[in-house]
XYZ file of C-alpha atoms in Angstrom:
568
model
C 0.000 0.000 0.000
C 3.215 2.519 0.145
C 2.404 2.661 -3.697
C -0.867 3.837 -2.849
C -0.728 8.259 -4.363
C -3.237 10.469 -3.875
C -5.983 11.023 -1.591
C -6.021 7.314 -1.491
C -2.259 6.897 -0.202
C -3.170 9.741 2.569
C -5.907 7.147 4.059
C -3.764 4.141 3.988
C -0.557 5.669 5.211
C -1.240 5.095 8.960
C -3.105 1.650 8.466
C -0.032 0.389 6.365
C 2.650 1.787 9.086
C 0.609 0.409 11.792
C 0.112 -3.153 9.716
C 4.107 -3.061 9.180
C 4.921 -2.089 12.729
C 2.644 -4.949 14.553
C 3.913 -7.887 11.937
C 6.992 -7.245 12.470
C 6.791 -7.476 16.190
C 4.423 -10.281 16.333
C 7.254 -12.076 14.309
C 9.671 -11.367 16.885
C 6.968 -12.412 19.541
C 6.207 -15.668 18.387
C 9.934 -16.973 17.400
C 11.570 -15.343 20.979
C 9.045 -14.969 23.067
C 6.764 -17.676 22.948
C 9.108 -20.074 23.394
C 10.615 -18.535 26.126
C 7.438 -18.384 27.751
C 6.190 -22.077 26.914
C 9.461 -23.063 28.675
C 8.635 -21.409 31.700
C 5.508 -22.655 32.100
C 5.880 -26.250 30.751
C 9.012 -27.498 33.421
C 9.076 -31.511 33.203
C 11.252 -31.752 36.135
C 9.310 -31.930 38.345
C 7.321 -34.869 36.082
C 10.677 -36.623 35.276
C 11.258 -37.420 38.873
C 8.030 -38.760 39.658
C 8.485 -41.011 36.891
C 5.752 -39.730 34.719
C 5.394 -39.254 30.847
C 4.143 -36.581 29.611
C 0.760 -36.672 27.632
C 0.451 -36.687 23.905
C -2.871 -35.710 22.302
C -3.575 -37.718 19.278
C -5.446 -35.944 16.433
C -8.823 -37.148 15.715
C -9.116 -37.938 12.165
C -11.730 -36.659 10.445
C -13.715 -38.873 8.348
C -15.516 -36.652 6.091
C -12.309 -35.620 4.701
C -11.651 -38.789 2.715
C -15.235 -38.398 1.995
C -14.722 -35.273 -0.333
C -11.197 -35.853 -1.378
C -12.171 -39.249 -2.777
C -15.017 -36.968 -4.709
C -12.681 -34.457 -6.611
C -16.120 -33.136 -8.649
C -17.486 -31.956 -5.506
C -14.573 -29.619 -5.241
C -15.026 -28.438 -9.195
C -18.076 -27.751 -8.925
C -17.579 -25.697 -5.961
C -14.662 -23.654 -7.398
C -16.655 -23.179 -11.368
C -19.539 -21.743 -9.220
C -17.171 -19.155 -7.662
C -15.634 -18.182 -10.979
C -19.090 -17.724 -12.227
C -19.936 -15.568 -9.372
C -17.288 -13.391 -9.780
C -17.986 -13.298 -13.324
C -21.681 -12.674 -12.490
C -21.377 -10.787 -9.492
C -18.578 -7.959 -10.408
C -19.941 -5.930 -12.922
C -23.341 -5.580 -10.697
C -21.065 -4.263 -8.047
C -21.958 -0.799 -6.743
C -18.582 1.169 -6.772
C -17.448 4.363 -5.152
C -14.313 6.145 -4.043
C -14.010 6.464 0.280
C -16.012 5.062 2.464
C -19.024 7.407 3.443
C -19.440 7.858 7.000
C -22.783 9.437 8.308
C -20.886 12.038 10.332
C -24.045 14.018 11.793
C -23.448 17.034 10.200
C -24.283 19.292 7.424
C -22.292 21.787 5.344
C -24.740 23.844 2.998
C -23.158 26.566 0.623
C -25.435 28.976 -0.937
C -25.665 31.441 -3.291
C -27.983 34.434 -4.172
C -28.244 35.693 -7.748
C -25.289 37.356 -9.004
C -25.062 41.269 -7.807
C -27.835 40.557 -4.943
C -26.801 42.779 -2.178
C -25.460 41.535 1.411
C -28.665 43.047 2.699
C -31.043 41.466 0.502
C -29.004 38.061 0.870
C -29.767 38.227 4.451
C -33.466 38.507 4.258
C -33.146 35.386 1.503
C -31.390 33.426 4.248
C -33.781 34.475 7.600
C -36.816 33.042 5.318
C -34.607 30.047 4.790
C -33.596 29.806 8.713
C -37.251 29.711 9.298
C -37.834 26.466 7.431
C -34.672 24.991 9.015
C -35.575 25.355 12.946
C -38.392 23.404 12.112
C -36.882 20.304 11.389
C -36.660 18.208 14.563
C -33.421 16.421 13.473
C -31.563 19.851 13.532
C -30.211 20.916 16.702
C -28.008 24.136 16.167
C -26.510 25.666 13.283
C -24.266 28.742 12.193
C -23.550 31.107 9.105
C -21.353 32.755 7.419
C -22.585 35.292 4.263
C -19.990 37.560 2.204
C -17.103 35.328 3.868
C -15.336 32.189 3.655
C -12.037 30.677 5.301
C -8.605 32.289 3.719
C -7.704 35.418 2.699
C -10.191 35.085 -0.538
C -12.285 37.824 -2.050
C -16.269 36.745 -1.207
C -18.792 37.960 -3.054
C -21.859 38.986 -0.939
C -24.186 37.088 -2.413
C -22.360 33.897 -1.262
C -21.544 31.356 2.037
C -22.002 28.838 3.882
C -24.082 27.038 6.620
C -22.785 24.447 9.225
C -25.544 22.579 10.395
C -25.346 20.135 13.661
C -27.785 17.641 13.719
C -29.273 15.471 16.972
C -27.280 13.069 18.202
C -30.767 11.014 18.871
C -32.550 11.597 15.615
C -35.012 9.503 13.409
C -33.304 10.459 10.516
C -30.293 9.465 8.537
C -28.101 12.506 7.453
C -28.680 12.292 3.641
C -32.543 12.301 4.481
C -32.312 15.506 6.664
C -30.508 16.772 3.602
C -33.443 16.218 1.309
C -35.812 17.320 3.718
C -33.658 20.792 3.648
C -33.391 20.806 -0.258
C -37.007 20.303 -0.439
C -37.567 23.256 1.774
C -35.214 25.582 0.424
C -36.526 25.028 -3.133
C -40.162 25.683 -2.206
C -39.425 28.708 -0.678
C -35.870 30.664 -2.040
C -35.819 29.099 -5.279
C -33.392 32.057 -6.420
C -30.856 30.227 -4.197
C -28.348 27.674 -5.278
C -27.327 25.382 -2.481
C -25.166 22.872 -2.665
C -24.707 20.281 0.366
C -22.054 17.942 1.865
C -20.586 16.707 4.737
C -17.432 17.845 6.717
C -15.078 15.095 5.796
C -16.556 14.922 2.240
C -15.668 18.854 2.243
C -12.224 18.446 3.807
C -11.663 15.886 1.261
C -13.317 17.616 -1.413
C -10.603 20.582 -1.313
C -7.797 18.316 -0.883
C -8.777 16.585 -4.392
C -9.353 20.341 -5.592
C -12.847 19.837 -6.058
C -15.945 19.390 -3.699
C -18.420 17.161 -5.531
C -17.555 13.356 -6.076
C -19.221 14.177 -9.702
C -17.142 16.796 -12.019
C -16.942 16.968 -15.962
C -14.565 19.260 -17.524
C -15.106 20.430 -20.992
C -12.059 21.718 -23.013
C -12.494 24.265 -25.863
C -11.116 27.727 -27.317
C -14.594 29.771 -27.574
C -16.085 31.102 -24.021
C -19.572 30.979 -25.910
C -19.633 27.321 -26.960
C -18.414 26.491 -23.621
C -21.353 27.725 -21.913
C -23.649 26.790 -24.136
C -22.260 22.854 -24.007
C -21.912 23.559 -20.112
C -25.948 24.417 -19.667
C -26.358 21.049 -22.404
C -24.444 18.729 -20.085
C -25.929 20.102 -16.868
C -29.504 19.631 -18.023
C -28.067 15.894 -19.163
C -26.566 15.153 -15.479
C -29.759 16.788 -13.766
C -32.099 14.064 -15.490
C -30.113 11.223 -14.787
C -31.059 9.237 -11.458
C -28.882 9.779 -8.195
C -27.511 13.174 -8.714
C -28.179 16.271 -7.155
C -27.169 20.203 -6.170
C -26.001 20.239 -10.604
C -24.302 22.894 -11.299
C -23.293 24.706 -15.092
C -20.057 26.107 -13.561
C -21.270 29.453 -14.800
C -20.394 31.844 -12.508
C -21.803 35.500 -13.022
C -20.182 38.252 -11.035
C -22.704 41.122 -10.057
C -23.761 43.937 -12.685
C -21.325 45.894 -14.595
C -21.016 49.017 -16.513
C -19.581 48.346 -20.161
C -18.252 51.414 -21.575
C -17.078 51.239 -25.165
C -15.041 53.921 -26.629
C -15.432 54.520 -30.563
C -12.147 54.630 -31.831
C -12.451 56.414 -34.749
C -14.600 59.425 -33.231
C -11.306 59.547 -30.474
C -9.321 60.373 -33.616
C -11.923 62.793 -34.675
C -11.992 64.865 -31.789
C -8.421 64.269 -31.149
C -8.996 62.447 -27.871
C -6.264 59.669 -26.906
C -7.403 56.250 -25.496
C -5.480 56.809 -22.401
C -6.672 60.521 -21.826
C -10.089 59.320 -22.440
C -9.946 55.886 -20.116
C -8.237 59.184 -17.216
C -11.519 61.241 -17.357
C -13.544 58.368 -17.265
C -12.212 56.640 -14.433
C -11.454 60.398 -12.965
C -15.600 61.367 -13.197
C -16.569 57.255 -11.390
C -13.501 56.248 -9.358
C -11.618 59.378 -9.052
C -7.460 59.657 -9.307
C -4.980 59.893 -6.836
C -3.935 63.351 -7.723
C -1.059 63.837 -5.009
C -0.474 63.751 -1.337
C -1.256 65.724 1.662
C 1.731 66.017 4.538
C -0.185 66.371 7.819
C 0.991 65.609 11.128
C 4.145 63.058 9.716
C 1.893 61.555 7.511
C 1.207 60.824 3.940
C -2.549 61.467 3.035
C -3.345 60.694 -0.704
C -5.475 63.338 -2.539
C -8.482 61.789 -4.784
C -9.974 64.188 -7.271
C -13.843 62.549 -8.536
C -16.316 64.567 -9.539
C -19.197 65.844 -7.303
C -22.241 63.405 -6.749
C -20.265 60.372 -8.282
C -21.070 57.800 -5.469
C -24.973 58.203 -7.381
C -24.043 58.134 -10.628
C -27.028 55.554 -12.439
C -26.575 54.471 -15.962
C -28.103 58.094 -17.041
C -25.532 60.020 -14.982
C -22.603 58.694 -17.116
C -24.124 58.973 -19.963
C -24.792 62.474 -20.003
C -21.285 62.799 -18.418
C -18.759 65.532 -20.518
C -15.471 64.556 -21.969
C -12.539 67.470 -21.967
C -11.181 67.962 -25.791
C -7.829 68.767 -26.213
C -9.224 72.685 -27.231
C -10.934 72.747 -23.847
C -14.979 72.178 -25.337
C -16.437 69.291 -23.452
C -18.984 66.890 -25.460
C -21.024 64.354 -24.017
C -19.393 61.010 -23.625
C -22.313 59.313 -25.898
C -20.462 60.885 -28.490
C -17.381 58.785 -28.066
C -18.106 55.877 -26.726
C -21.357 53.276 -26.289
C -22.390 53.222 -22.157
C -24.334 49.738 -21.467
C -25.452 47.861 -18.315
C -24.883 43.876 -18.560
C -26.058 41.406 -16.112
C -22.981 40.103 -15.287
C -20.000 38.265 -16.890
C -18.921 34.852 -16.603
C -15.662 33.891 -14.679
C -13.152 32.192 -16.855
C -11.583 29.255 -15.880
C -8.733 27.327 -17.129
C -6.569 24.364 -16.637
C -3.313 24.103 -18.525
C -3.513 27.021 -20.194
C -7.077 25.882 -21.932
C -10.305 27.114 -21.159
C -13.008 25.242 -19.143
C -16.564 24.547 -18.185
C -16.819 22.504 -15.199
C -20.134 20.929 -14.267
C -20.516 19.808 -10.698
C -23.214 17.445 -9.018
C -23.482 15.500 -5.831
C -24.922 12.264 -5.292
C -28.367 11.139 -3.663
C -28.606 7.758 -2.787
C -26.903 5.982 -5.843
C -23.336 5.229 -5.683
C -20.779 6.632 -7.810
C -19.906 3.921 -10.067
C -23.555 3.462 -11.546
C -24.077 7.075 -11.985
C -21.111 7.969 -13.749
C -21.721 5.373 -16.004
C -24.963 6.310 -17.165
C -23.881 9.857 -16.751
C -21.079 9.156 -20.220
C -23.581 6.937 -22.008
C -25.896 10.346 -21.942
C -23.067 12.207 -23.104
C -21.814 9.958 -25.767
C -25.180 9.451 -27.349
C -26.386 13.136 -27.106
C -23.693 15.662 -26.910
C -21.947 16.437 -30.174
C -18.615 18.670 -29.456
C -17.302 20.835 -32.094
C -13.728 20.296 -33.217
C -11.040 20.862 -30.996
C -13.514 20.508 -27.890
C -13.407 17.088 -25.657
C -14.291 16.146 -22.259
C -12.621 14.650 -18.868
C -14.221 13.207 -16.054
C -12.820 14.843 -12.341
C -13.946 14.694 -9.156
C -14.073 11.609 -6.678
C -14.437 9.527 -10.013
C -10.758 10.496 -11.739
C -9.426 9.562 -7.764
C -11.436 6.290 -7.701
C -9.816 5.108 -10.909
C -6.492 6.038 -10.518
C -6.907 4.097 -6.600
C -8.785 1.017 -8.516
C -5.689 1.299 -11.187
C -3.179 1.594 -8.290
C -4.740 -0.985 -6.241
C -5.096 -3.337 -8.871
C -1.372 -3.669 -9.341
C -1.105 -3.759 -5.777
C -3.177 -7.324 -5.426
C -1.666 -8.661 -8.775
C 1.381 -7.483 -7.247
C 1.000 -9.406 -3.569
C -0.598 -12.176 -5.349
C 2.707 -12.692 -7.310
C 4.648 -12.567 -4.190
C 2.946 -15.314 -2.708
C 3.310 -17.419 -5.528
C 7.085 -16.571 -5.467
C 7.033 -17.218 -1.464
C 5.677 -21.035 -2.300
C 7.907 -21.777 -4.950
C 10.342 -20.774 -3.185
C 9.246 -23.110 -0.478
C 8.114 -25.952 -1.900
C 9.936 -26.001 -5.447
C 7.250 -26.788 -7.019
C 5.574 -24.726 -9.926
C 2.020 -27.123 -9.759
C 1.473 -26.823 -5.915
C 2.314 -22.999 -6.207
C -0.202 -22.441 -9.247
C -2.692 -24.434 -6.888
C -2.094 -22.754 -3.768
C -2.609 -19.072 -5.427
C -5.790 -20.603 -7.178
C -7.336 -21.255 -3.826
C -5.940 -17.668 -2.716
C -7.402 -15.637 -5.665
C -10.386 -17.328 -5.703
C -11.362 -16.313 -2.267
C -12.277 -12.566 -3.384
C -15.749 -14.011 -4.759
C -16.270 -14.180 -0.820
C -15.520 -10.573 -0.720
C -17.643 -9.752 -4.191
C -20.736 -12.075 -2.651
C -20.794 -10.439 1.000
C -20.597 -6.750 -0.637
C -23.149 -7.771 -3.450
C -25.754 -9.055 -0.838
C -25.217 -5.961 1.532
C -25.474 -3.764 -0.878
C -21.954 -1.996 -0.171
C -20.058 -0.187 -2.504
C -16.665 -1.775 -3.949
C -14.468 1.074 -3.194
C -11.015 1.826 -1.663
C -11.835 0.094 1.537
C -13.332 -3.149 0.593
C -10.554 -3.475 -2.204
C -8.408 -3.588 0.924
C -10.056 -6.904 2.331
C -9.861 -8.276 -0.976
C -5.854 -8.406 -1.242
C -5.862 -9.499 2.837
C -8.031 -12.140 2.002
C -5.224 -13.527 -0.729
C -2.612 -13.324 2.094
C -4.684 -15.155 4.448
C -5.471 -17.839 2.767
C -2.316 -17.953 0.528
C -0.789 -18.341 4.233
C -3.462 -20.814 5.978
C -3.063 -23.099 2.410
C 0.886 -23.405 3.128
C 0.453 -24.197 6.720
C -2.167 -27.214 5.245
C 0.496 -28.768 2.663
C 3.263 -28.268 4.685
C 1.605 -30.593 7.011
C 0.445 -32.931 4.470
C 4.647 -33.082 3.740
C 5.587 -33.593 6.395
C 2.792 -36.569 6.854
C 3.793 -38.529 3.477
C 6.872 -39.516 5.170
C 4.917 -42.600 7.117
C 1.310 -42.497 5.265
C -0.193 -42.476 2.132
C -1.457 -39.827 0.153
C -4.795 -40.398 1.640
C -4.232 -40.535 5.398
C -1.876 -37.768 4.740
C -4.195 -35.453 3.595
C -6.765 -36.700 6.039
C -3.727 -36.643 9.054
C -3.017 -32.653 7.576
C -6.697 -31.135 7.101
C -7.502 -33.028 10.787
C -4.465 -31.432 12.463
C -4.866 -27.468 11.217
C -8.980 -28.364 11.392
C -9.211 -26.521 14.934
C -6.585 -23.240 13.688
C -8.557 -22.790 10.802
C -12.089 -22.074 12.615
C -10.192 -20.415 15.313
C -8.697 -17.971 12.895
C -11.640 -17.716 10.946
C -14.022 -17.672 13.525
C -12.039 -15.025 15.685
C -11.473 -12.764 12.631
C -15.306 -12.494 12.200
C -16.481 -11.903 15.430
C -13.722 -8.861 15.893
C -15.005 -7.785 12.824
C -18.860 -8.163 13.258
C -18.991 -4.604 15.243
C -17.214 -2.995 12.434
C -19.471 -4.949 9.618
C -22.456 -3.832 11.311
C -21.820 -0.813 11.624
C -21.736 -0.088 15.382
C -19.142 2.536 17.406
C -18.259 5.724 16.501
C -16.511 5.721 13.278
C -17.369 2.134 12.191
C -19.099 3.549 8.935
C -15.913 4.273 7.938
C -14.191 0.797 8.405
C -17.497 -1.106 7.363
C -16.782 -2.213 3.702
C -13.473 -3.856 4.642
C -15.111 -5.860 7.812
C -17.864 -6.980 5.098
C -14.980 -7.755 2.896
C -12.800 -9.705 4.926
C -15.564 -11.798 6.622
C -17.436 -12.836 3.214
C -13.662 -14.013 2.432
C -13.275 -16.006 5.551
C -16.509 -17.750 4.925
C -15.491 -18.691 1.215
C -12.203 -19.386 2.770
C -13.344 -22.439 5.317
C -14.498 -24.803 2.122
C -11.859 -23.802 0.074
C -9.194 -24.955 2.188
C -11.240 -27.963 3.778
C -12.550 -29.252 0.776
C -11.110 -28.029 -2.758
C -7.436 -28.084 -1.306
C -7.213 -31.375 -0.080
C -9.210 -32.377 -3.539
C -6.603 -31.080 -5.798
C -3.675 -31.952 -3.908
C -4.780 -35.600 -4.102
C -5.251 -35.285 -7.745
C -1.968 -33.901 -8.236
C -0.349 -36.390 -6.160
C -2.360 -39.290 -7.498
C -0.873 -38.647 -11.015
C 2.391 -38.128 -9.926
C 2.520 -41.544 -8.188
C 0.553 -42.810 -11.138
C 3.786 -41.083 -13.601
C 6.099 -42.557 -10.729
C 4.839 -46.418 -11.016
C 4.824 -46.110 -14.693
């Protein structure tokens, strides 16, 4: 997992330290110090002078071993209906990027129409403060309007909410969020919200954008752009499980446009820059000097009287100075407008972009995005030189699904190389990481029937799973060695599977009921944990027939034609 980059890598660096840190000392534990500490406790002296032996436990064989093994189809059968489950079972998988975690709180940004005053924003937001005290679930909450965190320029017509919810409440936090949505849109429809948890938002600006869903579309002309940006909103907005869409259009408040007319300039004799002086002069005014008073530097503005009130009237009737020292309306010599607002431009690599954002509402990620590019492909035609990328929590939970899938082809390979290097023997290693891999349709079946999300935690418990069993297999045919020395392949295999029968339920067994809690959900912060527990334990189930059964089966058939090749 150190190859683990990203967002990812940040959420498995203390889980792979702590992983290291404890094998490593359990390995030192159990070669010095158990031992040491069986010796303490275990003194025959005391024994060997009373003349007794000491007692040796015989192994109960198990009968129903030699049942199966002398049954290899039972085992086939067993391991074809896993491949088809995993076959079957994958692409139905729900996937998604971190585990979600209902966290009990609420982060709602907001914002009024573009050029809405601070004042009138505030009256928007007391209506919608109204609506919120009346949800039970809610318990406090706080705002912020005109400001954010950083030293950032805030428009006034934007901010934030932080909403604390009950700790006893009857709803789930996603359903408290609808209930809000609902209200807000029935009442301040002018207002875009857009909700999220704290994590989610933490996260969110660590992966440079807030919502899990983002679609960037590349292209030269600002126009097109928005155009395509409004298209693929209204595309995202229909399609099931999204929510809070967003063009990515972002209007600043109203501006005066004042074009100059180039050619009358040259008429009159007027220069651009003396013109763009008496403009700004007459509705900004111009530092014209200083004023020394008292050891300090006062700067002197010259505007002209009233200008605080100029309206779109005012400056149009406003004179421009001629170089002869005749003043003519500035109508004359340039075109005064009042626009609604312009569009911020973004970019990314030097190109420009439209960004549409959405959040998702009970769906996870995987399914949405999917049908969220089929809509795209089959009804968005982009004009040359214009393409699109997919952002967000999606562009994260492929690169982590990329990563990770190296990661378990990787550790899969080193436990082949481990047995081989063991046992010398390419057949028994192929067999051993057969038994290994195919205990992740344990992991695919447990998430499928709970309904949880493959993502970056539940990938986890799928390359575990390989270990442990990879590890439990070796301890099996290393005992079934060590048997064929004084039985036959038979009694050794029954002698082996009887001997690490009680380890294996033990190890099994304990593993799922430490990770029950965590599977079901319960504790603070178990949410977070809870696809990995489901992962692990649907593995440990698969695991208990796979290495009682289907092992034991195909080591007898491998052994039964090599003494078959050795006779003939």
């Amino acid at each position: 997992f150190v190859l683990m980059t990203g967002v990812a890598g940040s959420y498995f660096q203390v889980m792979t330290n702590t992983m290291i840190i404890t094998l490593v000392c359990s390995f030192f534990v159990t070669w010095i110090g158990l031992p040491v500490i069986y010796l303490l406790l275990t003194k025959d002296s005391h024994n060997n002078a009373s003349g007794k032996q000491a007692v040796v436990h015989e192994v109960k064989p198990q009968n129903w071993v030699r049942y199966f093994i002398q049954r290899p189809y039972i085992s086939f059968v067993f391991m074809l209906i896993l491949i088809a489950s995993i076959a079957i079972v994958f692409p139905r998988l729900q996937t998604g990027f971190l585990p979600e975690m209902d966290e009990g709180s609420i982060v709602l940004d907001y914002a009024s129409p573009p050029g809405t005053s601070l004042e009138e924003t505030d009256r928007m937001l007391k209506e919608v403060e109204k609506e919120i005290v009346k949800i039970p679930d809610v318990q406090a909450y706080s705002r912020r309007t005109g400001t954010q965190m950083g030293f950032f320029i805030t428009e006034p017509n934007t901010g934030d909410y932080l909403i604390q919810l009950k700790t006893n409440r009857t709803k789930s936090t996603d359903e408290v969020i609808s209930d809000i949505r609902a209200h807000i849109e029935s009442t301040q429809p002018a207002l875009v919200v857009d909700f999220g948890q704290v994590i989610g938002d933490m996260l969110g600006d660590l992966m440079s954008s807030t919502q899990p869903i983002e679609i960037k579309i590349f292209g030269n002309d600002q126009q097109k752009l928005q155009g395509l940006s409004k298209q693929v909103a209204d595309l995202v907005s229909r399609v099931s499980g999204t929510a809070d869409v967003f063009d990515g259009i972002v209007l600043s408040g109203p501006t005066v446009n004042v074009q100059p007319n180039f050619a009358m300039l040259a008429q009159y004799g007027v220069t651009p820059a003396s013109f763009q002086l008496q403009v700004q002069t007459g509705m900004q005014g111009n530092v014209i000097g200083d004023l020394y008073d008292k050891q300090q530097l006062s700067p002197i503005r010259m505007v002209y009287p009233g200008s605080r009130k100029f309206s779109i009237s005012d400056i149009s009737r406003m004179k421009i100075f001629l170089p002869n020292g005749t003043a003519i309306p500035i109508q004359n010599l340039a075109k005064v407008e009042l626009k609604s607002g312009s569009a911020e431009v973004e970019r990314e690599n030097l190109q420009t972009i439209g960004v549409i954002t959405a959040r998702l509402d009970n769906r996870d990620l995987g399914s949405v995005m999917t049908d969220i590019q089929s809509a795209i492909r089959s009804k968005v035609n982009l004009p040359s030189g214009y393409h699109i990328e997919y952002g967000g929590a999606y562009k994260e939970q492929q690169q982590s699904f990329s990563e990770l899938l190296t990661i378990l082809i990787a550790s899969s390979l080193l436990v082949f190389s481990v047995i081989l290097f063991l046992f010398k023997d390419f057949r028994i290693a192929f067999l051993i990481l057969l038994i290994s891999v195919l205990g992740i349709s344990g992991s695919y079946l447990a998430l499928f029937i709970t309904g949880t999300p493959l993502n970056v935690g539940s990938y986890t418990g799928l390359i575990m799973i390989v270990g442990i069993i990879g590890e439990n297999a070796i301890f099996t045919f290393l005992q079934f060695k060590e048997s064929l020395h004084d039985k036959d392949v038979d009694d050794a295999i029954t002698f082996a599977i009887s001997t690490r029968l009680r380890p294996k339920l033990m190890t099994a067994l304990g593993a799922i009921i430490a990770l029950m809690p965590l599977a079901l959900g319960i504790g603070a912060g178990a949410q977070l944990h809870q696809p990995l527990a489901i992962a692990v334990i649907g593995g440990f189930i698969v695991a208990l027939p796979l290495l009682l059964v289907a092992l034991p089966s195909l080591i007898r058939k491998f052994y039964s034609k090599k003494a078959t090749h050795a006779n003939g």
